[in-house]
Amino acid sequence: AGKNPSKFLIKEVSKISNVQLIINPDQKEMNRLIRDSHINILPTFQSTGIKLKLFDSIALGRFCITNSAMVNGTDFEELVYCVDQPQKMVQLIQKLFGRAFDESDISKRRAVWDLMFSNKSGIKNKRKEFAGIDLTGGQQVGAFPYNSYHGTK
């Protein structure tokens, strides 16, 4: 899914029977896609601050694979799989397809999330970094949103 994909990408994706390109999804549809995906793959070639799609994938999704440019300077390295070589990314995707995203994964995210965003651990510093951006998806600051989207305990 993405915004304004190139004609080349549209043509290449159309050649693959088990791949669907969703063009210009609205935010509600994008959130659904993130939640329903077993793996969200987020490479970027611009290392320019935090990307909201990275934040959304960590908060709403299951496994998240990025490259180093995506997580550079974000403090999210512990919450994603970071791979820069295409072949290693393919191998990681194959490995994660056979693995459940379970309570231990959720607990790890919750622990890191709480350290980064709870009022007790310095949210004031993060508020400066993310000024003007609703990072909580309507959740109380410090509350890890994964539960409300996935119905887990």
CSV table of N, CA and C in Angstrom, one decimal:
chain,number,residue,atom,x,y,z
A,1,ALA,N,0.8,-1.2,0.0
A,1,ALA,CA,0.0,0.0,0.0
A,1,ALA,C,0.9,1.2,0.0
A,2,GLY,N,0.5,2.2,-0.7
A,2,GLY,CA,1.2,3.4,-0.7
A,2,GLY,C,0.6,4.6,-1.5
A,3,LYS,N,1.2,5.7,-1.3
A,3,LYS,CA,0.7,6.9,-1.9
A,3,LYS,C,1.3,7.1,-3.3
A,4,ASN,N,0.5,7.3,-4.3
A,4,ASN,CA,1.0,7.6,-5.7
A,4,ASN,C,2.1,6.7,-6.2
A,5,PRO,N,1.9,5.4,-6.3
A,5,PRO,CA,3.0,4.5,-6.7
A,5,PRO,C,3.3,4.8,-8.2
A,6,SER,N,4.6,4.6,-8.6
A,6,SER,CA,5.0,4.8,-9.9
A,6,SER,C,4.3,3.8,-10.9
A,7,LYS,N,4.2,4.2,-12.2
A,7,LYS,CA,3.7,3.3,-13.2
A,7,LYS,C,4.5,2.0,-13.3
A,8,PHE,N,5.8,2.1,-13.1
A,8,PHE,CA,6.7,1.0,-13.1
A,8,PHE,C,6.3,0.0,-12.0
A,9,LEU,N,6.1,0.5,-10.8
A,9,LEU,CA,5.7,-0.4,-9.7
A,9,LEU,C,4.4,-1.0,-9.9
A,10,ILE,N,3.4,-0.3,-10.4
A,10,ILE,CA,2.1,-0.8,-10.7
A,10,ILE,C,2.2,-1.9,-11.7
A,11,LYS,N,3.0,-1.7,-12.7
A,11,LYS,CA,3.2,-2.8,-13.8
A,11,LYS,C,3.9,-4.0,-13.2
A,12,GLU,N,4.9,-3.8,-12.4
A,12,GLU,CA,5.6,-5.0,-11.9
A,12,GLU,C,4.8,-5.8,-10.9
A,13,VAL,N,4.0,-5.1,-10.1
A,13,VAL,CA,3.1,-5.8,-9.1
A,13,VAL,C,2.1,-6.5,-9.8
A,14,SER,N,1.6,-6.0,-10.9
A,14,SER,CA,0.5,-6.7,-11.7
A,14,SER,C,1.0,-8.1,-12.2
A,15,LYS,N,2.3,-8.3,-12.3
A,15,LYS,CA,2.8,-9.5,-12.8
A,15,LYS,C,2.8,-10.6,-11.8
A,16,ILE,N,2.6,-10.3,-10.5
A,16,ILE,CA,2.7,-11.3,-9.4
A,16,ILE,C,1.3,-11.6,-8.9
A,17,SER,N,0.9,-12.8,-9.1
A,17,SER,CA,-0.5,-13.2,-8.8
A,17,SER,C,-0.9,-13.1,-7.3
A,18,ASN,N,0.1,-13.3,-6.4
A,18,ASN,CA,-0.3,-13.3,-5.0
A,18,ASN,C,0.1,-12.0,-4.3
A,19,VAL,N,0.2,-10.9,-5.1
A,19,VAL,CA,0.6,-9.6,-4.5
A,19,VAL,C,-0.5,-8.6,-5.0
A,20,GLN,N,-0.9,-7.7,-4.1
A,20,GLN,CA,-1.9,-6.7,-4.4
A,20,GLN,C,-1.3,-5.4,-4.0
A,21,LEU,N,-1.4,-4.4,-4.9
A,21,LEU,CA,-1.0,-3.0,-4.6
A,21,LEU,C,-2.2,-2.2,-4.3
A,22,ILE,N,-2.3,-1.7,-3.1
A,22,ILE,CA,-3.4,-0.8,-2.7
A,22,ILE,C,-2.9,0.6,-2.8
A,23,ILE,N,-3.5,1.3,-3.8
A,23,ILE,CA,-3.1,2.7,-4.1
A,23,ILE,C,-3.9,3.7,-3.3
A,24,ASN,N,-3.1,4.6,-2.7
A,24,ASN,CA,-3.7,5.7,-2.0
A,24,ASN,C,-4.7,5.4,-1.0
A,25,PRO,N,-4.5,4.4,0.0
A,25,PRO,CA,-5.5,4.1,1.0
A,25,PRO,C,-5.6,5.3,1.9
A,26,ASP,N,-6.9,5.4,2.5
A,26,ASP,CA,-7.0,6.5,3.5
A,26,ASP,C,-6.5,5.9,4.8
A,27,GLN,N,-6.4,6.8,5.8
A,27,GLN,CA,-5.8,6.4,7.1
A,27,GLN,C,-6.5,5.2,7.8
A,28,LYS,N,-7.8,5.1,7.7
A,28,LYS,CA,-8.5,4.0,8.3
A,28,LYS,C,-8.1,2.7,7.6
A,29,GLU,N,-8.1,2.7,6.3
A,29,GLU,CA,-7.7,1.5,5.5
A,29,GLU,C,-6.2,1.2,5.8
A,30,MET,N,-5.4,2.2,5.9
A,30,MET,CA,-4.0,1.9,6.1
A,30,MET,C,-3.8,1.3,7.5
A,31,ASN,N,-4.5,1.8,8.5
A,31,ASN,CA,-4.4,1.2,9.9
A,31,ASN,C,-4.9,-0.2,9.9
A,32,ARG,N,-5.9,-0.5,9.1
A,32,ARG,CA,-6.4,-1.9,9.0
A,32,ARG,C,-5.4,-2.8,8.4
A,33,LEU,N,-4.8,-2.3,7.3
A,33,LEU,CA,-3.7,-3.1,6.7
A,33,LEU,C,-2.6,-3.4,7.6
A,34,ILE,N,-2.1,-2.4,8.3
A,34,ILE,CA,-1.0,-2.6,9.3
A,34,ILE,C,-1.4,-3.6,10.3
A,35,ARG,N,-2.6,-3.5,10.9
A,35,ARG,CA,-3.1,-4.4,11.9
A,35,ARG,C,-3.2,-5.8,11.4
A,36,ASP,N,-3.7,-6.0,10.2
A,36,ASP,CA,-3.9,-7.3,9.7
A,36,ASP,C,-2.7,-8.0,9.1
A,37,SER,N,-1.6,-7.3,8.9
A,37,SER,CA,-0.4,-7.8,8.3
A,37,SER,C,0.4,-8.6,9.3
A,38,HIS,N,0.9,-9.7,8.9
A,38,HIS,CA,1.8,-10.4,9.8
A,38,HIS,C,3.2,-9.7,9.9
A,39,ILE,N,3.6,-9.1,8.7
A,39,ILE,CA,4.9,-8.4,8.7
A,39,ILE,C,4.6,-7.1,7.9
A,40,ASN,N,5.1,-6.0,8.5
A,40,ASN,CA,5.1,-4.7,7.8
A,40,ASN,C,6.6,-4.4,7.5
A,41,ILE,N,6.8,-4.2,6.2
A,41,ILE,CA,8.1,-3.9,5.7
A,41,ILE,C,8.3,-2.5,5.3
A,42,LEU,N,9.2,-1.8,5.9
A,42,LEU,CA,9.3,-0.3,5.8
A,42,LEU,C,10.7,0.1,5.5
A,43,PRO,N,11.2,-0.1,4.3
A,43,PRO,CA,12.5,0.5,3.9
A,43,PRO,C,12.3,2.0,3.5
A,44,THR,N,13.4,2.7,3.7
A,44,THR,CA,13.4,4.1,3.2
A,44,THR,C,14.8,4.4,2.8
A,45,PHE,N,14.9,5.5,2.0
A,45,PHE,CA,16.2,5.9,1.5
A,45,PHE,C,16.5,7.3,2.0
A,46,GLN,N,15.6,7.8,2.9
A,46,GLN,CA,15.7,9.1,3.5
A,46,GLN,C,15.8,9.0,5.0
A,47,SER,N,16.9,9.4,5.6
A,47,SER,CA,17.0,9.3,7.0
A,47,SER,C,16.7,10.7,7.6
A,48,THR,N,15.4,11.0,7.6
A,48,THR,CA,15.0,12.4,8.0
A,48,THR,C,14.0,12.3,9.1
A,49,GLY,N,14.4,11.9,10.3
A,49,GLY,CA,13.5,11.9,11.5
A,49,GLY,C,12.5,10.8,11.5
A,50,ILE,N,11.7,10.8,12.4
A,50,ILE,CA,10.7,9.6,12.6
A,50,ILE,C,9.7,9.7,11.5
A,51,LYS,N,9.4,8.5,11.0
A,51,LYS,CA,8.3,8.4,10.0
A,51,LYS,C,7.1,7.9,10.7
A,52,LEU,N,5.9,8.5,10.5
A,52,LEU,CA,4.7,8.1,11.1
A,52,LEU,C,4.3,6.7,10.8
A,53,LYS,N,4.7,6.2,9.6
A,53,LYS,CA,4.3,4.9,9.2
A,53,LYS,C,5.1,3.9,10.1
A,54,LEU,N,6.3,4.3,10.5
A,54,LEU,CA,7.1,3.4,11.4
A,54,LEU,C,6.4,3.4,12.8
A,55,PHE,N,6.0,4.5,13.3
A,55,PHE,CA,5.3,4.6,14.6
A,55,PHE,C,4.0,3.8,14.5
A,56,ASP,N,3.3,4.0,13.5
A,56,ASP,CA,2.0,3.2,13.3
A,56,ASP,C,2.2,1.7,13.3
A,57,SER,N,3.3,1.3,12.6
A,57,SER,CA,3.5,-0.1,12.4
A,57,SER,C,4.0,-0.7,13.8
A,58,ILE,N,4.7,0.0,14.6
A,58,ILE,CA,5.1,-0.5,15.9
A,58,ILE,C,3.9,-0.5,16.8
A,59,ALA,N,3.1,0.5,16.8
A,59,ALA,CA,1.9,0.7,17.7
A,59,ALA,C,0.8,-0.3,17.3
A,60,LEU,N,0.5,-0.4,16.0
A,60,LEU,CA,-0.6,-1.2,15.5
A,60,LEU,C,-0.3,-2.6,15.0
A,61,GLY,N,0.9,-2.8,14.5
A,61,GLY,CA,1.1,-4.0,13.8
A,61,GLY,C,1.8,-5.1,14.6
A,62,ARG,N,2.2,-6.1,13.8
A,62,ARG,CA,3.0,-7.2,14.4
A,62,ARG,C,4.4,-7.0,14.1
A,63,PHE,N,5.0,-7.9,13.4
A,63,PHE,CA,6.5,-7.8,13.0
A,63,PHE,C,6.7,-6.6,12.1
A,64,CYS,N,7.8,-5.9,12.3
A,64,CYS,CA,8.1,-4.8,11.5
A,64,CYS,C,9.6,-4.9,11.1
A,65,ILE,N,9.8,-4.9,9.8
A,65,ILE,CA,11.2,-5.0,9.2
A,65,ILE,C,11.5,-3.6,8.6
A,66,THR,N,12.6,-3.1,8.9
A,66,THR,CA,13.0,-1.8,8.4
A,66,THR,C,14.5,-1.9,7.9
A,67,ASN,N,15.0,-0.8,7.4
A,67,ASN,CA,16.4,-0.7,7.1
A,67,ASN,C,16.9,0.4,8.1
A,68,SER,N,18.2,0.5,8.2
A,68,SER,CA,18.8,1.4,9.2
A,68,SER,C,18.4,2.9,9.0
A,69,ALA,N,18.2,3.3,7.7
A,69,ALA,CA,17.8,4.6,7.5
A,69,ALA,C,16.4,4.9,8.1
A,70,MET,N,15.5,3.9,8.2
A,70,MET,CA,14.2,4.2,8.8
A,70,MET,C,14.3,4.4,10.3
A,71,VAL,N,15.2,3.7,11.0
A,71,VAL,CA,15.2,3.8,12.4
A,71,VAL,C,16.3,4.7,13.0
A,72,ASN,N,17.1,5.3,12.1
A,72,ASN,CA,18.2,6.2,12.5
A,72,ASN,C,17.7,7.3,13.3
A,73,GLY,N,18.1,7.4,14.6
A,73,GLY,CA,17.8,8.5,15.4
A,73,GLY,C,16.4,8.4,16.1
A,74,THR,N,15.8,7.3,16.0
A,74,THR,CA,14.4,7.1,16.6
A,74,THR,C,14.3,6.5,17.9
A,75,ASP,N,15.3,5.7,18.3
A,75,ASP,CA,15.2,4.9,19.6
A,75,ASP,C,14.3,3.7,19.4
A,76,PHE,N,13.9,3.4,18.2
A,76,PHE,CA,13.0,2.3,18.0
A,76,PHE,C,13.7,1.0,17.5
A,77,GLU,N,15.0,1.0,17.5
A,77,GLU,CA,15.8,-0.1,17.0
A,77,GLU,C,15.4,-1.4,17.7
A,78,GLU,N,15.1,-1.4,19.0
A,78,GLU,CA,14.8,-2.6,19.8
A,78,GLU,C,13.4,-3.1,19.4
A,79,LEU,N,12.6,-2.4,18.7
A,79,LEU,CA,11.2,-2.8,18.4
A,79,LEU,C,11.0,-3.3,17.0
A,80,VAL,N,12.0,-3.3,16.2
A,80,VAL,CA,11.9,-3.7,14.8
A,80,VAL,C,13.1,-4.6,14.5
A,81,TYR,N,13.0,-5.3,13.3
A,81,TYR,CA,14.1,-6.0,12.8
A,81,TYR,C,14.7,-5.1,11.7
A,82,CYS,N,16.0,-4.8,11.8
A,82,CYS,CA,16.6,-3.8,10.9
A,82,CYS,C,17.6,-4.6,10.0
A,83,VAL,N,17.4,-4.5,8.7
A,83,VAL,CA,18.2,-5.3,7.8
A,83,VAL,C,18.4,-4.3,6.6
A,84,ASP,N,19.7,-4.3,6.2
A,84,ASP,CA,20.0,-3.4,5.0
A,84,ASP,C,20.3,-4.1,3.7
A,85,GLN,N,20.5,-5.4,3.8
A,85,GLN,CA,20.8,-6.2,2.6
A,85,GLN,C,19.5,-6.9,2.1
A,86,PRO,N,19.2,-6.7,0.8
A,86,PRO,CA,17.9,-7.3,0.3
A,86,PRO,C,17.8,-8.8,0.5
A,87,GLN,N,18.9,-9.6,0.3
A,87,GLN,CA,18.8,-11.0,0.5
A,87,GLN,C,18.5,-11.4,1.9
A,88,LYS,N,19.1,-10.6,2.8
A,88,LYS,CA,18.9,-10.9,4.3
A,88,LYS,C,17.5,-10.5,4.7
A,89,MET,N,16.9,-9.5,4.0
A,89,MET,CA,15.5,-9.1,4.3
A,89,MET,C,14.6,-10.3,3.8
A,90,VAL,N,14.9,-10.8,2.7
A,90,VAL,CA,14.1,-12.0,2.1
A,90,VAL,C,14.1,-13.1,3.1
A,91,GLN,N,15.3,-13.4,3.6
A,91,GLN,CA,15.5,-14.6,4.5
A,91,GLN,C,14.7,-14.3,5.8
A,92,LEU,N,14.8,-13.1,6.3
A,92,LEU,CA,14.1,-12.7,7.6
A,92,LEU,C,12.6,-12.8,7.4
A,93,ILE,N,12.1,-12.3,6.2
A,93,ILE,CA,10.6,-12.5,5.9
A,93,ILE,C,10.2,-13.9,6.0
A,94,GLN,N,11.0,-14.8,5.3
A,94,GLN,CA,10.7,-16.2,5.3
A,94,GLN,C,10.7,-16.8,6.7
A,95,LYS,N,11.6,-16.4,7.6
A,95,LYS,CA,11.7,-16.8,8.9
A,95,LYS,C,10.5,-16.4,9.8
A,96,LEU,N,10.1,-15.1,9.6
A,96,LEU,CA,9.0,-14.5,10.4
A,96,LEU,C,7.7,-15.1,10.0
A,97,PHE,N,7.5,-15.4,8.7
A,97,PHE,CA,6.2,-16.0,8.3
A,97,PHE,C,5.9,-17.3,9.1
A,98,GLY,N,6.9,-18.0,9.5
A,98,GLY,CA,6.7,-19.2,10.3
A,98,GLY,C,6.6,-19.0,11.8
A,99,ARG,N,6.6,-17.8,12.2
A,99,ARG,CA,6.6,-17.5,13.7
A,99,ARG,C,5.4,-16.7,14.1
A,100,ALA,N,4.8,-17.1,15.2
A,100,ALA,CA,3.7,-16.3,15.7
A,100,ALA,C,4.2,-15.0,16.4
A,101,PHE,N,3.4,-14.0,16.3
A,101,PHE,CA,3.7,-12.8,17.1
A,101,PHE,C,2.9,-13.0,18.3
A,102,ASP,N,3.6,-13.2,19.4
A,102,ASP,CA,3.0,-13.7,20.7
A,102,ASP,C,3.1,-12.7,21.8
A,103,GLU,N,2.7,-13.1,23.0
A,103,GLU,CA,2.7,-12.3,24.2
A,103,GLU,C,4.1,-11.8,24.5
A,104,SER,N,5.1,-12.6,24.3
A,104,SER,CA,6.5,-12.1,24.6
A,104,SER,C,6.9,-10.9,23.7
A,105,ASP,N,6.4,-11.0,22.4
A,105,ASP,CA,6.7,-9.8,21.5
A,105,ASP,C,5.9,-8.6,22.0
A,106,ILE,N,4.7,-8.8,22.4
A,106,ILE,CA,3.9,-7.7,22.9
A,106,ILE,C,4.5,-7.1,24.2
A,107,SER,N,4.9,-8.0,25.1
A,107,SER,CA,5.5,-7.5,26.3
A,107,SER,C,6.8,-6.7,26.1
A,108,LYS,N,7.6,-7.2,25.2
A,108,LYS,CA,8.8,-6.4,24.9
A,108,LYS,C,8.5,-5.0,24.3
A,109,ARG,N,7.5,-5.0,23.4
A,109,ARG,CA,7.2,-3.6,22.9
A,109,ARG,C,6.6,-2.8,24.0
A,110,ARG,N,5.7,-3.3,24.9
A,110,ARG,CA,5.1,-2.6,25.9
A,110,ARG,C,6.2,-2.0,26.9
A,111,ALA,N,7.2,-2.8,27.2
A,111,ALA,CA,8.3,-2.4,28.1
A,111,ALA,C,9.1,-1.2,27.5
A,112,VAL,N,9.4,-1.4,26.3
A,112,VAL,CA,10.2,-0.3,25.6
A,112,VAL,C,9.3,0.9,25.4
A,113,TRP,N,8.1,0.7,25.0
A,113,TRP,CA,7.1,1.8,24.9
A,113,TRP,C,7.0,2.6,26.2
A,114,ASP,N,6.8,1.9,27.3
A,114,ASP,CA,6.6,2.5,28.6
A,114,ASP,C,7.9,3.3,29.0
A,115,LEU,N,9.0,2.8,28.7
A,115,LEU,CA,10.3,3.5,29.0
A,115,LEU,C,10.4,4.8,28.2
A,116,MET,N,9.9,4.8,26.9
A,116,MET,CA,10.1,5.9,26.0
A,116,MET,C,9.0,7.0,26.2
A,117,PHE,N,7.8,6.5,26.6
A,117,PHE,CA,6.6,7.5,26.5
A,117,PHE,C,5.9,7.6,27.8
A,118,SER,N,6.2,6.9,28.9
A,118,SER,CA,5.4,7.1,30.1
A,118,SER,C,5.8,8.4,30.8
A,119,ASN,N,4.8,8.9,31.5
A,119,ASN,CA,5.1,10.2,32.2
A,119,ASN,C,6.2,10.0,33.2
A,120,LYS,N,6.4,8.8,33.7
A,120,LYS,CA,7.5,8.6,34.7
A,120,LYS,C,8.9,8.6,34.1
A,121,SER,N,9.0,8.3,32.8
A,121,SER,CA,10.3,8.1,32.2
A,121,SER,C,10.7,9.2,31.3
A,122,GLY,N,10.2,10.4,31.4
A,122,GLY,CA,10.7,11.5,30.6
A,122,GLY,C,9.9,11.8,29.3
A,123,ILE,N,8.6,11.7,29.4
A,123,ILE,CA,7.8,12.0,28.2
A,123,ILE,C,8.1,13.5,27.7
A,124,LYS,N,8.5,14.3,28.7
A,124,LYS,CA,8.8,15.7,28.3
A,124,LYS,C,9.8,15.8,27.2
A,125,ASN,N,10.8,14.9,27.2
A,125,ASN,CA,11.8,14.9,26.2
A,125,ASN,C,11.3,14.5,24.9
A,126,LYS,N,10.4,13.5,24.9
A,126,LYS,CA,9.8,13.0,23.7
A,126,LYS,C,8.8,13.9,23.1
A,127,ARG,N,8.1,14.6,24.0
A,127,ARG,CA,7.1,15.6,23.6
A,127,ARG,C,7.7,16.7,22.7
A,128,LYS,N,8.9,17.1,23.0
A,128,LYS,CA,9.6,18.1,22.2
A,128,LYS,C,9.9,17.5,20.8
A,129,GLU,N,10.4,16.2,20.8
A,129,GLU,CA,10.8,15.6,19.6
A,129,GLU,C,9.6,15.4,18.7
A,130,PHE,N,8.4,15.1,19.2
A,130,PHE,CA,7.2,14.8,18.5
A,130,PHE,C,6.1,15.9,18.6
A,131,ALA,N,6.5,17.1,18.8
A,131,ALA,CA,5.6,18.2,19.1
A,131,ALA,C,4.6,18.3,17.9
A,132,GLY,N,3.3,18.4,18.3
A,132,GLY,CA,2.2,18.6,17.4
A,132,GLY,C,1.8,17.3,16.7
A,133,ILE,N,2.3,16.1,17.0
A,133,ILE,CA,1.9,14.9,16.4
A,133,ILE,C,1.2,14.0,17.4
A,134,ASP,N,0.1,13.5,17.1
A,134,ASP,CA,-0.6,12.6,17.9
A,134,ASP,C,0.0,11.2,17.8
A,135,LEU,N,0.9,10.9,18.7
A,135,LEU,CA,1.6,9.6,18.6
A,135,LEU,C,0.9,8.5,19.3
A,136,THR,N,-0.2,8.8,20.0
A,136,THR,CA,-0.8,7.8,20.8
A,136,THR,C,-2.1,7.1,20.2
A,137,GLY,N,-2.5,7.6,19.1
A,137,GLY,CA,-3.7,7.0,18.5
A,137,GLY,C,-4.9,7.2,19.3
A,138,GLY,N,-4.9,8.3,20.1
A,138,GLY,CA,-6.1,8.5,21.0
A,138,GLY,C,-5.9,7.8,22.4
A,139,GLN,N,-4.8,7.1,22.6
A,139,GLN,CA,-4.6,6.4,23.9
A,139,GLN,C,-4.0,7.4,24.9
A,140,GLN,N,-4.2,7.1,26.1
A,140,GLN,CA,-3.5,7.9,27.2
A,140,GLN,C,-2.0,7.7,27.0
A,141,VAL,N,-1.3,8.8,27.2
A,141,VAL,CA,0.1,8.8,27.1
A,141,VAL,C,0.7,7.8,28.0
A,142,GLY,N,1.6,6.9,27.5
A,142,GLY,CA,2.2,5.9,28.4
A,142,GLY,C,1.5,4.6,28.2
A,143,ALA,N,0.3,4.6,27.7
A,143,ALA,CA,-0.5,3.3,27.5
A,143,ALA,C,-0.1,2.7,26.2
A,144,PHE,N,0.4,1.5,26.2
A,144,PHE,CA,0.7,0.9,24.9
A,144,PHE,C,-0.5,0.5,24.2
A,145,PRO,N,-0.7,1.0,22.9
A,145,PRO,CA,-2.0,0.9,22.2
A,145,PRO,C,-2.3,-0.5,21.6
A,146,TYR,N,-1.3,-1.4,21.6
A,146,TYR,CA,-1.4,-2.6,20.9
A,146,TYR,C,-2.7,-3.4,21.4
A,147,ASN,N,-2.9,-3.4,22.7
A,147,ASN,CA,-4.0,-4.2,23.3
A,147,ASN,C,-5.4,-3.8,22.7
A,148,SER,N,-5.6,-2.5,22.5
A,148,SER,CA,-6.9,-2.0,22.1
A,148,SER,C,-7.2,-2.4,20.6
A,149,TYR,N,-6.1,-2.5,19.8
A,149,TYR,CA,-6.3,-2.9,18.4
A,149,TYR,C,-6.3,-4.4,18.2
A,150,HIS,N,-5.7,-5.2,19.0
A,150,HIS,CA,-5.6,-6.6,18.8
A,150,HIS,C,-6.4,-7.4,19.8
A,151,GLY,N,-7.0,-6.8,20.8
A,151,GLY,CA,-7.8,-7.5,21.7
A,151,GLY,C,-7.1,-8.4,22.6
A,152,THR,N,-5.8,-8.2,22.9
A,152,THR,CA,-5.0,-9.0,23.8
A,152,THR,C,-5.1,-8.5,25.2
A,153,LYS,N,-4.7,-9.3,26.1
A,153,LYS,CA,-4.7,-8.9,27.6
A,153,LYS,C,-3.7,-7.9,27.9
